[in-house]
Amino acid sequence: MDSNNSSRSSSIYSELLIDQNDLVNIGKMKVEDYLNYQLKLQIDDIMNHMEKKIADLKENSIKKKEEIRLQLNSEINNESADQEDDDDEDLSNDENAAN
């Protein structure tokens, strides 16, 4: 019977997100204080998770901006090279026409 009560208690604690190791704290605190304590722990966990996500997003955005900048520079350089080739070809055609 004790094992049934113990497993039932464990189930209740897990559903309430209460760590069994915190039972000593529960005995020392008012229920409201304990709930505030648990809420603060959960909020802190969420905030830490969100801070990590924000840092990852910033890092990814910096990398993406750099990729786009490099791609645009490459396209600009290719267009400049194509324009120079066209200018050289036009000059060559003009020289051939003059001869």
CSV table of N, CA and C in Angstrom, one decimal:
chain,number,residue,atom,x,y,z
A,1,MET,N,0.8,-1.2,0.0
A,1,MET,CA,0.0,0.0,0.0
A,1,MET,C,0.8,1.3,0.0
A,2,ASP,N,2.0,1.2,0.7
A,2,ASP,CA,2.8,2.4,0.8
A,2,ASP,C,3.4,2.7,-0.6
A,3,SER,N,3.7,1.7,-1.4
A,3,SER,CA,4.2,2.0,-2.8
A,3,SER,C,3.1,2.6,-3.6
A,4,ASN,N,1.9,2.2,-3.5
A,4,ASN,CA,0.8,2.9,-4.2
A,4,ASN,C,0.7,4.3,-3.8
A,5,ASN,N,0.7,4.6,-2.5
A,5,ASN,CA,0.6,6.0,-2.1
A,5,ASN,C,1.8,6.8,-2.6
A,6,SER,N,2.9,6.2,-2.5
A,6,SER,CA,4.2,6.9,-2.9
A,6,SER,C,4.1,7.2,-4.4
A,7,SER,N,3.7,6.2,-5.2
A,7,SER,CA,3.6,6.5,-6.7
A,7,SER,C,2.5,7.5,-7.0
A,8,ARG,N,1.4,7.5,-6.3
A,8,ARG,CA,0.4,8.4,-6.5
A,8,ARG,C,0.8,9.8,-6.1
A,9,SER,N,1.6,9.9,-5.0
A,9,SER,CA,2.1,11.2,-4.6
A,9,SER,C,3.1,11.7,-5.6
A,10,SER,N,4.0,10.8,-6.1
A,10,SER,CA,4.9,11.2,-7.2
A,10,SER,C,4.2,11.8,-8.4
A,11,SER,N,3.1,11.1,-8.8
A,11,SER,CA,2.4,11.5,-9.9
A,11,SER,C,1.8,12.9,-9.7
A,12,ILE,N,1.2,13.1,-8.5
A,12,ILE,CA,0.6,14.4,-8.2
A,12,ILE,C,1.7,15.5,-8.2
A,13,TYR,N,2.9,15.2,-7.6
A,13,TYR,CA,4.0,16.2,-7.6
A,13,TYR,C,4.4,16.5,-9.0
A,14,SER,N,4.5,15.5,-9.8
A,14,SER,CA,5.0,15.8,-11.2
A,14,SER,C,4.0,16.6,-12.0
A,15,GLU,N,2.7,16.3,-11.8
A,15,GLU,CA,1.7,17.1,-12.4
A,15,GLU,C,1.7,18.6,-12.0
A,16,LEU,N,2.0,18.8,-10.7
A,16,LEU,CA,2.1,20.2,-10.2
A,16,LEU,C,3.4,20.8,-10.4
A,17,LEU,N,4.3,20.1,-11.0
A,17,LEU,CA,5.7,20.5,-11.3
A,17,LEU,C,6.4,20.8,-10.0
A,18,ILE,N,6.1,20.0,-9.0
A,18,ILE,CA,6.8,20.2,-7.6
A,18,ILE,C,7.8,19.1,-7.5
A,19,ASP,N,9.0,19.6,-7.3
A,19,ASP,CA,10.2,18.7,-7.1
A,19,ASP,C,10.1,18.1,-5.6
A,20,GLN,N,10.1,16.8,-5.5
A,20,GLN,CA,10.0,16.2,-4.2
A,20,GLN,C,11.1,16.6,-3.2
A,21,ASN,N,12.2,17.0,-3.8
A,21,ASN,CA,13.3,17.5,-2.9
A,21,ASN,C,12.9,18.9,-2.3
A,22,ASP,N,12.0,19.5,-2.9
A,22,ASP,CA,11.5,20.8,-2.4
A,22,ASP,C,10.5,20.7,-1.3
A,23,LEU,N,10.1,19.5,-0.9
A,23,LEU,CA,9.1,19.3,0.2
A,23,LEU,C,9.5,20.0,1.5
A,24,VAL,N,10.8,20.0,1.7
A,24,VAL,CA,11.3,20.7,2.9
A,24,VAL,C,11.0,22.2,2.8
A,25,ASN,N,11.2,22.7,1.6
A,25,ASN,CA,10.9,24.2,1.4
A,25,ASN,C,9.4,24.4,1.6
A,26,ILE,N,8.6,23.5,1.1
A,26,ILE,CA,7.1,23.6,1.3
A,26,ILE,C,6.8,23.7,2.8
A,27,GLY,N,7.4,22.9,3.5
A,27,GLY,CA,7.1,22.9,5.0
A,27,GLY,C,7.5,24.2,5.6
A,28,LYS,N,8.4,24.9,5.1
A,28,LYS,CA,8.9,26.1,5.7
A,28,LYS,C,8.2,27.4,5.1
A,29,MET,N,7.5,27.2,4.0
A,29,MET,CA,6.9,28.4,3.3
A,29,MET,C,5.4,28.3,3.4
A,30,LYS,N,4.8,29.4,3.2
A,30,LYS,CA,3.4,29.4,3.0
A,30,LYS,C,3.2,28.9,1.6
A,31,VAL,N,2.0,28.3,1.3
A,31,VAL,CA,1.8,27.8,-0.1
A,31,VAL,C,1.9,28.9,-1.1
A,32,GLU,N,1.4,30.1,-0.8
A,32,GLU,CA,1.5,31.2,-1.8
A,32,GLU,C,3.0,31.5,-2.1
A,33,ASP,N,3.8,31.6,-1.1
A,33,ASP,CA,5.2,31.9,-1.2
A,33,ASP,C,5.8,30.8,-2.1
A,34,TYR,N,5.5,29.5,-1.8
A,34,TYR,CA,6.1,28.4,-2.6
A,34,TYR,C,5.7,28.5,-4.1
A,35,LEU,N,4.4,28.8,-4.3
A,35,LEU,CA,3.9,28.9,-5.7
A,35,LEU,C,4.6,30.0,-6.4
A,36,ASN,N,4.8,31.2,-5.7
A,36,ASN,CA,5.6,32.3,-6.3
A,36,ASN,C,7.0,31.9,-6.6
A,37,TYR,N,7.6,31.1,-5.7
A,37,TYR,CA,9.0,30.6,-5.9
A,37,TYR,C,9.1,29.7,-7.1
A,38,GLN,N,8.1,28.8,-7.2
A,38,GLN,CA,8.1,27.9,-8.4
A,38,GLN,C,7.9,28.7,-9.7
A,39,LEU,N,7.0,29.7,-9.6
A,39,LEU,CA,6.7,30.5,-10.8
A,39,LEU,C,7.9,31.3,-11.2
A,40,LYS,N,8.6,31.8,-10.2
A,40,LYS,CA,9.9,32.5,-10.5
A,40,LYS,C,10.9,31.6,-11.2
A,41,LEU,N,11.0,30.4,-10.7
A,41,LEU,CA,12.0,29.4,-11.3
A,41,LEU,C,11.6,29.2,-12.8
A,42,GLN,N,10.3,29.0,-13.0
A,42,GLN,CA,9.9,28.7,-14.4
A,42,GLN,C,10.1,29.9,-15.3
A,43,ILE,N,9.8,31.1,-14.8
A,43,ILE,CA,10.0,32.3,-15.6
A,43,ILE,C,11.5,32.5,-15.9
A,44,ASP,N,12.3,32.2,-14.9
A,44,ASP,CA,13.8,32.3,-15.1
A,44,ASP,C,14.2,31.4,-16.2
A,45,ASP,N,13.7,30.1,-16.2
A,45,ASP,CA,14.1,29.2,-17.2
A,45,ASP,C,13.6,29.6,-18.6
A,46,ILE,N,12.4,30.2,-18.7
A,46,ILE,CA,11.9,30.7,-19.9
A,46,ILE,C,12.8,31.9,-20.4
A,47,MET,N,13.1,32.8,-19.5
A,47,MET,CA,13.9,33.9,-19.9
A,47,MET,C,15.3,33.5,-20.4
A,48,ASN,N,15.9,32.6,-19.7
A,48,ASN,CA,17.2,32.1,-20.2
A,48,ASN,C,17.1,31.4,-21.6
A,49,HIS,N,16.0,30.7,-21.8
A,49,HIS,CA,15.8,30.0,-23.1
A,49,HIS,C,15.6,31.1,-24.2
A,50,MET,N,14.8,32.1,-23.9
A,50,MET,CA,14.5,33.2,-24.8
A,50,MET,C,15.8,34.0,-25.1
A,51,GLU,N,16.6,34.3,-24.1
A,51,GLU,CA,17.9,35.0,-24.3
A,51,GLU,C,18.8,34.2,-25.3
A,52,LYS,N,18.8,32.9,-25.1
A,52,LYS,CA,19.7,32.1,-26.0
A,52,LYS,C,19.1,32.1,-27.4
A,53,LYS,N,17.8,32.1,-27.5
A,53,LYS,CA,17.2,32.1,-28.9
A,53,LYS,C,17.5,33.4,-29.5
A,54,ILE,N,17.3,34.5,-28.8
A,54,ILE,CA,17.6,35.9,-29.3
A,54,ILE,C,19.0,36.0,-29.8
A,55,ALA,N,20.0,35.5,-29.0
A,55,ALA,CA,21.4,35.5,-29.3
A,55,ALA,C,21.6,34.7,-30.6
A,56,ASP,N,21.0,33.6,-30.7
A,56,ASP,CA,21.1,32.7,-31.9
A,56,ASP,C,20.6,33.5,-33.2
A,57,LEU,N,19.4,34.1,-33.0
A,57,LEU,CA,18.8,34.9,-34.1
A,57,LEU,C,19.7,36.0,-34.6
A,58,LYS,N,20.3,36.7,-33.6
A,58,LYS,CA,21.2,37.8,-33.9
A,58,LYS,C,22.4,37.3,-34.7
A,59,GLU,N,23.0,36.2,-34.2
A,59,GLU,CA,24.1,35.6,-34.9
A,59,GLU,C,23.8,35.2,-36.3
A,60,ASN,N,22.6,34.5,-36.4
A,60,ASN,CA,22.2,34.1,-37.8
A,60,ASN,C,22.0,35.3,-38.7
A,61,SER,N,21.4,36.3,-38.2
A,61,SER,CA,21.1,37.5,-39.0
A,61,SER,C,22.4,38.2,-39.5
A,62,ILE,N,23.4,38.2,-38.6
A,62,ILE,CA,24.7,38.8,-39.0
A,62,ILE,C,25.3,37.9,-40.1
A,63,LYS,N,25.3,36.6,-39.9
A,63,LYS,CA,25.8,35.7,-41.0
A,63,LYS,C,25.1,35.9,-42.3
A,64,LYS,N,23.8,36.0,-42.2
A,64,LYS,CA,22.9,36.1,-43.4
A,64,LYS,C,23.2,37.4,-44.1
A,65,LYS,N,23.4,38.5,-43.4
A,65,LYS,CA,23.7,39.8,-44.0
A,65,LYS,C,25.0,39.7,-44.7
A,66,GLU,N,26.0,39.1,-44.1
A,66,GLU,CA,27.3,39.0,-44.7
A,66,GLU,C,27.2,38.1,-46.0
A,67,GLU,N,26.5,37.1,-46.0
A,67,GLU,CA,26.3,36.3,-47.2
A,67,GLU,C,25.7,37.1,-48.3
A,68,ILE,N,24.6,37.9,-47.9
A,68,ILE,CA,24.0,38.7,-48.9
A,68,ILE,C,24.9,39.8,-49.5
A,69,ARG,N,25.7,40.4,-48.6
A,69,ARG,CA,26.6,41.4,-49.0
A,69,ARG,C,27.7,40.8,-50.0
A,70,LEU,N,28.2,39.6,-49.6
A,70,LEU,CA,29.2,39.0,-50.5
A,70,LEU,C,28.6,38.6,-51.8
A,71,GLN,N,27.3,38.2,-51.8
A,71,GLN,CA,26.6,37.8,-53.1
A,71,GLN,C,26.4,39.0,-53.9
A,72,LEU,N,26.0,40.1,-53.3
A,72,LEU,CA,25.8,41.4,-54.1
A,72,LEU,C,27.1,41.9,-54.6
A,73,ASN,N,28.1,41.9,-53.8
A,73,ASN,CA,29.4,42.3,-54.3
A,73,ASN,C,29.9,41.5,-55.5
A,74,SER,N,29.6,40.2,-55.4
A,74,SER,CA,30.0,39.3,-56.5
A,74,SER,C,29.2,39.6,-57.8
A,75,GLU,N,27.9,39.8,-57.6
A,75,GLU,CA,27.1,40.2,-58.8
A,75,GLU,C,27.5,41.5,-59.4
A,76,ILE,N,27.8,42.5,-58.5
A,76,ILE,CA,28.3,43.8,-59.0
A,76,ILE,C,29.6,43.6,-59.8
A,77,ASN,N,30.5,42.8,-59.2
A,77,ASN,CA,31.8,42.6,-59.9
A,77,ASN,C,31.6,41.9,-61.2
A,78,ASN,N,30.7,40.9,-61.3
A,78,ASN,CA,30.4,40.2,-62.5
A,78,ASN,C,29.8,41.1,-63.6
A,79,GLU,N,28.9,42.0,-63.1
A,79,GLU,CA,28.3,43.0,-64.1
A,79,GLU,C,29.4,44.0,-64.6
A,80,SER,N,30.3,44.4,-63.7
A,80,SER,CA,31.3,45.3,-64.1
A,80,SER,C,32.2,44.6,-65.1
A,81,ALA,N,32.6,43.4,-64.9
A,81,ALA,CA,33.4,42.6,-65.8
A,81,ALA,C,32.7,42.4,-67.1
A,82,ASP,N,31.4,42.1,-67.1
A,82,ASP,CA,30.7,42.0,-68.4
A,82,ASP,C,30.6,43.3,-69.1
A,83,GLN,N,30.5,44.4,-68.4
A,83,GLN,CA,30.4,45.7,-69.1
A,83,GLN,C,31.8,46.0,-69.7
A,84,GLU,N,32.9,45.7,-69.0
A,84,GLU,CA,34.2,46.0,-69.6
A,84,GLU,C,34.4,45.1,-70.8
A,85,ASP,N,33.9,43.9,-70.8
A,85,ASP,CA,34.1,43.0,-72.0
A,85,ASP,C,33.3,43.6,-73.1
A,86,ASP,N,32.1,44.1,-72.8
A,86,ASP,CA,31.2,44.7,-73.9
A,86,ASP,C,31.9,45.9,-74.4
A,87,ASP,N,32.5,46.8,-73.6
A,87,ASP,CA,33.2,48.0,-74.0
A,87,ASP,C,34.4,47.6,-74.9
A,88,ASP,N,35.2,46.6,-74.5
A,88,ASP,CA,36.3,46.2,-75.3
A,88,ASP,C,35.9,45.6,-76.6
A,89,GLU,N,34.7,44.9,-76.6
A,89,GLU,CA,34.2,44.4,-77.9
A,89,GLU,C,33.8,45.5,-78.8
A,90,ASP,N,33.1,46.5,-78.2
A,90,ASP,CA,32.6,47.7,-79.0
A,90,ASP,C,33.8,48.4,-79.6
A,91,LEU,N,34.9,48.6,-78.8
A,91,LEU,CA,36.1,49.3,-79.2
A,91,LEU,C,36.8,48.5,-80.4
A,92,SER,N,36.8,47.2,-80.2
A,92,SER,CA,37.4,46.4,-81.2
A,92,SER,C,36.6,46.5,-82.5
A,93,ASN,N,35.3,46.4,-82.4
A,93,ASN,CA,34.4,46.5,-83.6
A,93,ASN,C,34.6,47.9,-84.3
A,94,ASP,N,34.8,49.0,-83.5
A,94,ASP,CA,35.0,50.3,-84.0
A,94,ASP,C,36.3,50.4,-84.8
A,95,GLU,N,37.3,49.8,-84.2
A,95,GLU,CA,38.7,49.8,-84.9
A,95,GLU,C,38.6,49.0,-86.2
A,96,ASN,N,37.9,47.8,-86.1
A,96,ASN,CA,37.8,47.0,-87.4
A,96,ASN,C,37.0,47.8,-88.4
A,97,ALA,N,36.0,48.5,-88.0
A,97,ALA,CA,35.2,49.3,-89.0
A,97,ALA,C,36.0,50.4,-89.6
A,98,ALA,N,36.9,51.0,-88.8
A,98,ALA,CA,37.7,52.1,-89.3
A,98,ALA,C,38.7,51.6,-90.3
A,99,ASN,N,39.2,50.4,-90.1
A,99,ASN,CA,40.2,49.8,-91.0
A,99,ASN,C,39.5,49.4,-92.3
